[in-house]
Short mmCIF file of C-alpha atoms in Angstrom, two decimals:
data_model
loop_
_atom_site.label_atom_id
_atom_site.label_comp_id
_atom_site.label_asym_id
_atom_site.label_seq_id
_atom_site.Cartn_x
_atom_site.Cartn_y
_atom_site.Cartn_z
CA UNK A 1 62.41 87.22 90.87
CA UNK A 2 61.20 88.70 94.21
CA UNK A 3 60.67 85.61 95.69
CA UNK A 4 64.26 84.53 95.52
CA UNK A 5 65.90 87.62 96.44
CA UNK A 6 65.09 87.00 100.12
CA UNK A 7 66.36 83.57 99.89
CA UNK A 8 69.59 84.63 97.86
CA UNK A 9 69.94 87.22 100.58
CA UNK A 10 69.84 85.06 104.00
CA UNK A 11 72.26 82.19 101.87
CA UNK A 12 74.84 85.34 101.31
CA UNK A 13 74.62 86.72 105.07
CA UNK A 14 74.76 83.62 106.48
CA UNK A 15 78.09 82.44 104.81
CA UNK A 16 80.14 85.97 104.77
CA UNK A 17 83.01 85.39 106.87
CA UNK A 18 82.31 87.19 110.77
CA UNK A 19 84.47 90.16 111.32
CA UNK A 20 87.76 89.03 112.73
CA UNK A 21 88.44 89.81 116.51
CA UNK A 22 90.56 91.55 117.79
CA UNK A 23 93.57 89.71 119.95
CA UNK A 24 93.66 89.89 123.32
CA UNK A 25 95.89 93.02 124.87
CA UNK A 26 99.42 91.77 125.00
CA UNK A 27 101.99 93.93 127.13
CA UNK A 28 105.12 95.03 126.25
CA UNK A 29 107.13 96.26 128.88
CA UNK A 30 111.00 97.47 127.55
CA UNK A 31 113.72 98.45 130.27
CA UNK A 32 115.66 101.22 128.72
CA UNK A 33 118.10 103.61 129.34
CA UNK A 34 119.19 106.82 127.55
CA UNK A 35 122.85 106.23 128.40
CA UNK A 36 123.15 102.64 126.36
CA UNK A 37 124.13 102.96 123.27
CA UNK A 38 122.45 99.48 122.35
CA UNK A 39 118.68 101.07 123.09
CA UNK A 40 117.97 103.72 120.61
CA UNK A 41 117.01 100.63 117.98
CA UNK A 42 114.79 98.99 120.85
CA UNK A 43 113.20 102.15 121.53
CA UNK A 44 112.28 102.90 117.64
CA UNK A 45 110.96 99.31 117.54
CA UNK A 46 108.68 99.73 120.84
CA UNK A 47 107.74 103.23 118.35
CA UNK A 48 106.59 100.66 115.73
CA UNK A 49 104.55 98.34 118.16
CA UNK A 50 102.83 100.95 120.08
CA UNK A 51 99.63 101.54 117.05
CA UNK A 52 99.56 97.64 116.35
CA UNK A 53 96.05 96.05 117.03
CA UNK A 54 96.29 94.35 120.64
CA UNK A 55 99.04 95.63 121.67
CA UNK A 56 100.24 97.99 124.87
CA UNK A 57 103.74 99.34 125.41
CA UNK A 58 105.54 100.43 128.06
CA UNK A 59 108.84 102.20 128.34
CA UNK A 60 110.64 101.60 132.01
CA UNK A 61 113.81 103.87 132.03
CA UNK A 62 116.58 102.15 134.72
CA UNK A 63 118.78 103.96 136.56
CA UNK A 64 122.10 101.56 136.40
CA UNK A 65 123.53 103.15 133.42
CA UNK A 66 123.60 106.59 135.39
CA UNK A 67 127.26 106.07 136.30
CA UNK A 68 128.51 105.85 133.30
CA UNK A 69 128.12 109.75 132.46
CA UNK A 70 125.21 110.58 131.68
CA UNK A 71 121.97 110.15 134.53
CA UNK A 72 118.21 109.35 132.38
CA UNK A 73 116.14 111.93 132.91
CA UNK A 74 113.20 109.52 133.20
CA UNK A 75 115.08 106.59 135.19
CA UNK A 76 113.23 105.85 138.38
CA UNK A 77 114.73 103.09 141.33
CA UNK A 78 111.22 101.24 141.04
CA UNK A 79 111.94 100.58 137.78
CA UNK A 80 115.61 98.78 138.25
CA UNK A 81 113.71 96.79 140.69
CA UNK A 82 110.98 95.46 138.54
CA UNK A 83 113.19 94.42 136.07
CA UNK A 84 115.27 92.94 138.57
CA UNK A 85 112.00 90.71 140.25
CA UNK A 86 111.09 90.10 136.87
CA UNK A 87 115.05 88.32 136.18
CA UNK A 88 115.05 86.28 139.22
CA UNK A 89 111.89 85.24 138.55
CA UNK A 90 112.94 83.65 135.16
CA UNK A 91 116.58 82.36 136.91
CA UNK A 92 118.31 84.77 135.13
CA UNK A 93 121.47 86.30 136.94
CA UNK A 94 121.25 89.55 135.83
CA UNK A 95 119.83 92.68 134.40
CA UNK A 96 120.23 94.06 131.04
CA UNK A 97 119.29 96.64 128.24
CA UNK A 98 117.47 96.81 126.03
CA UNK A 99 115.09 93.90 127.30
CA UNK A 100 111.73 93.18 126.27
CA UNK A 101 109.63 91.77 128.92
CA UNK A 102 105.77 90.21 126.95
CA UNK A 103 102.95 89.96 129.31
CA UNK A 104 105.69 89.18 132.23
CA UNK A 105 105.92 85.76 130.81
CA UNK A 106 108.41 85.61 128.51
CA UNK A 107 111.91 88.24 127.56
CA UNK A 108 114.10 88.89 124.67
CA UNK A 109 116.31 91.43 123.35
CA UNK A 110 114.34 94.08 122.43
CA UNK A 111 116.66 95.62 120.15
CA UNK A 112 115.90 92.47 117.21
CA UNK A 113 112.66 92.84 115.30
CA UNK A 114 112.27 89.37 114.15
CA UNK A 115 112.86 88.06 118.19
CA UNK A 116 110.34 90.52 119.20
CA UNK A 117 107.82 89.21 116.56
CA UNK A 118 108.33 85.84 117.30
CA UNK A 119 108.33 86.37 121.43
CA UNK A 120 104.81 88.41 120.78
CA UNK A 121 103.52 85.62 118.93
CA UNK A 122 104.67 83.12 122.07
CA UNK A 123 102.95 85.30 124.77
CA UNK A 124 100.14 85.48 122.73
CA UNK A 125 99.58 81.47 122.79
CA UNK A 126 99.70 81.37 126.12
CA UNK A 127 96.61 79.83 127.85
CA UNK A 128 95.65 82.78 130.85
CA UNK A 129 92.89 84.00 132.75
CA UNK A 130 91.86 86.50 130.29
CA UNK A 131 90.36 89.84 132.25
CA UNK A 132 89.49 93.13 131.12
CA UNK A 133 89.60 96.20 133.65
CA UNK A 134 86.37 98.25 133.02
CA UNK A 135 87.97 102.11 132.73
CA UNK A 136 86.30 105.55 132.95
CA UNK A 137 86.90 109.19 133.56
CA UNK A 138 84.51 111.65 135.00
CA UNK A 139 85.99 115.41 136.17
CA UNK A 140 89.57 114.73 137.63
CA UNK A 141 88.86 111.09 138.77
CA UNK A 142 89.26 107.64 137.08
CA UNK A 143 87.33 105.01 137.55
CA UNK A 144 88.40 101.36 137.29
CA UNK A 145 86.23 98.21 137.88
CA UNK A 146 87.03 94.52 137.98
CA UNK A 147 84.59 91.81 137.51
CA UNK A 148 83.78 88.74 139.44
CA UNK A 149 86.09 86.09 138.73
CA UNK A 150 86.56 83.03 140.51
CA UNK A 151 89.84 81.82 139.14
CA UNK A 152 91.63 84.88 140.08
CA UNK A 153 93.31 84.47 143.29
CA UNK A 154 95.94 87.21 144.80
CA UNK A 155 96.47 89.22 141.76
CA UNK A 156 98.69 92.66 142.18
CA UNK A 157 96.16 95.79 140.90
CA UNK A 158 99.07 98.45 139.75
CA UNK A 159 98.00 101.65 137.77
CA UNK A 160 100.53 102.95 135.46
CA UNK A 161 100.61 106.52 134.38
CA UNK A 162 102.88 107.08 131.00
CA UNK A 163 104.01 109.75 128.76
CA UNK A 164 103.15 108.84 125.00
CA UNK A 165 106.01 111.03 123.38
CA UNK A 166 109.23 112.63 124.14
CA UNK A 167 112.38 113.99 123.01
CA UNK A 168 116.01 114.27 124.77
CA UNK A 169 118.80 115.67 123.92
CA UNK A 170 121.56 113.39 125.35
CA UNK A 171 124.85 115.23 126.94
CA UNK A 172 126.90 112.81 127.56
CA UNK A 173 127.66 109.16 127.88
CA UNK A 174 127.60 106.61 124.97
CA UNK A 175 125.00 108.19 123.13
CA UNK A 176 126.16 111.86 123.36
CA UNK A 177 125.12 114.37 120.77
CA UNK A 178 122.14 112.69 120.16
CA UNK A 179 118.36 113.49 120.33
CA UNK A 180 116.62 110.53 120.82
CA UNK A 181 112.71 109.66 120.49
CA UNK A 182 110.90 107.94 123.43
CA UNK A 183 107.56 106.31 124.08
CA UNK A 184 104.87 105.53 126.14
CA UNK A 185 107.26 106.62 128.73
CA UNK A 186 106.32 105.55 132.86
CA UNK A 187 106.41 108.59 134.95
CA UNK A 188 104.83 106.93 138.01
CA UNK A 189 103.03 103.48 139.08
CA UNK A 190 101.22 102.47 142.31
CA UNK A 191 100.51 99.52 143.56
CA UNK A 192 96.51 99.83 143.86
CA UNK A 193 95.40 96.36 145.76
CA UNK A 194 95.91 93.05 145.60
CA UNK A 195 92.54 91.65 143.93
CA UNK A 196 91.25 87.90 144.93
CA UNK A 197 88.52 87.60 142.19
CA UNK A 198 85.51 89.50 143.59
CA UNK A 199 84.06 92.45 141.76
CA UNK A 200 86.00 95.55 142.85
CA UNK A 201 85.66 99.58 141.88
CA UNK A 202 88.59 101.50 142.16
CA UNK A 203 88.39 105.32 142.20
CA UNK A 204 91.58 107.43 142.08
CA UNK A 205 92.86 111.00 141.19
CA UNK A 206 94.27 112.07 137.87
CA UNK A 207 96.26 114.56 139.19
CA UNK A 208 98.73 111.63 140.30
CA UNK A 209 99.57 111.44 136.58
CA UNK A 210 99.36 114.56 135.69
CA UNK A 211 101.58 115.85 138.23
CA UNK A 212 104.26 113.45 136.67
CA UNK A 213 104.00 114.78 133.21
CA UNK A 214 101.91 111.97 132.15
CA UNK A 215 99.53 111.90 129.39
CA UNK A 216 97.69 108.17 129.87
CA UNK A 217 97.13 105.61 132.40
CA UNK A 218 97.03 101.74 132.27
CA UNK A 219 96.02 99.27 135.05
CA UNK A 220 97.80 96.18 134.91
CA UNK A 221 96.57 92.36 135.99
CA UNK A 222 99.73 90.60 137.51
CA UNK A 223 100.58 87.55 139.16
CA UNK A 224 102.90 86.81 141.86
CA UNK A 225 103.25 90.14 144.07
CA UNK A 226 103.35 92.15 140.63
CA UNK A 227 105.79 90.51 138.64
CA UNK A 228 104.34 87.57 137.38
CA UNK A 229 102.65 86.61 134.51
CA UNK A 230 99.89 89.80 133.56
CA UNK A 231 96.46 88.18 133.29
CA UNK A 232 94.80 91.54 132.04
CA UNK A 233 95.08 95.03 131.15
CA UNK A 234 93.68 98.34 129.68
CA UNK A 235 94.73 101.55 128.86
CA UNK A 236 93.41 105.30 127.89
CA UNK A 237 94.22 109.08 127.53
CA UNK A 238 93.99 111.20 130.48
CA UNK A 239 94.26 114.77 129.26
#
């Protein structure tokens, strides 16, 4: 009975299925705005995303709907513009909320849960150079290191420092009375290099982030001055 028991074991080892992967990081960058009263089901799907295996969101607050009564306490100009760079870029004539922007390759109304499904699934297929930024802290500094990669030419380096949670009571404007949940909100971003493939360390100062009420940091892989397709990306807690 011994004898086959080693047999029976290797034949049982060798066939169980591997452990399953996990899928690449896939980004998930909404433009939002308090004052629209077509956001507050985008921004409780982007909720429902944020945990899901592979997945990093992003909540950019724009700054358009200020005149309309009610001015986003998180807005910021930078973030009217991306989404603006990021329309052109796919020939579109305008800006809009709520839109869903998936590894700056592909947009849909964020607001629709099957659209967003189906639009992660797209940017998902998409064939990419496929990088991972190294990420570390140590005392008040991060650390971030990219590897040597030959097929990465010109690629925009931009950290991204976010608040996970928040709460608002809105004033005024089309969704006054209201107290609405946010996350993963941006509270800054800078522009950090722009990387041609050769193995890089990047050192810079938490207190950036925390300074801007920020409770994480990403660094985001992008092509085409920063608002191309994003080619890699990784994320942790600061505080």
């Amino acid at each position: 009975m011994k004898k086959l028991l080693l047999p029976l074991l290797f034949v049982l080892f060798a066939f169980s299925p591997a452990k399953a992967e996990e899928p690449r990081l896939t980004v998930l960058e909404l433009f939002t705005s308090q004052g629209c009263s077509s956001c507050p089901p985008a921004d409780a799907i982007l909720k429902t995303m944020r945990d899901r295996p592979g997945i990093l969101t992003l909540s950019w607050p724009v700054d358009y709907w200020d005149r309309l009564g009610w001015e986003d306490t998180f807005a910021a100009p930078y973030n009217t513009m991306r989404q603006t760079a990021y329309n052109k870029r796919f020939g579109r004539g305008g800006v809009f909320t709520p839109q869903l922007i998936l590894d700056g390759s592909v947009q849909c109304i964020g607001s629709k849960m099957e659209k967003v499904r189906k639009n992660v699934a797209k940017a998902r297929a998409r064939t990419r150079i496929d990088i991972t930024p190294e990420m570390s802290i140590s005392g008040n500094q991060l650390t971030v290191t990219l590897p040597e990669d030959a097929n990465a030419e010109m690629i925009a380096v931009r950290v991204v420092w976010y608040l996970s949670d928040a709460e608002v009571a809105i004033g005024e404007g089309e969704n006054e009375g209201r107290t609405l949940h946010y996350t993963n909100v941006v509270r800054a971003t800078d522009l950090l290099d722009e990387w041609k493939g050769r193995q890089r360390t990047y050192t810079i100062d938490l207190g950036t982030g925390i300074d801007a009420g920020a409770d994480n940091v990403a660094i985001l892989l992008q092509e085409e001055y920063g608002h191309g397709a994003i080619i890699g990306a990784n994320h942790m807690p600061i505080s």
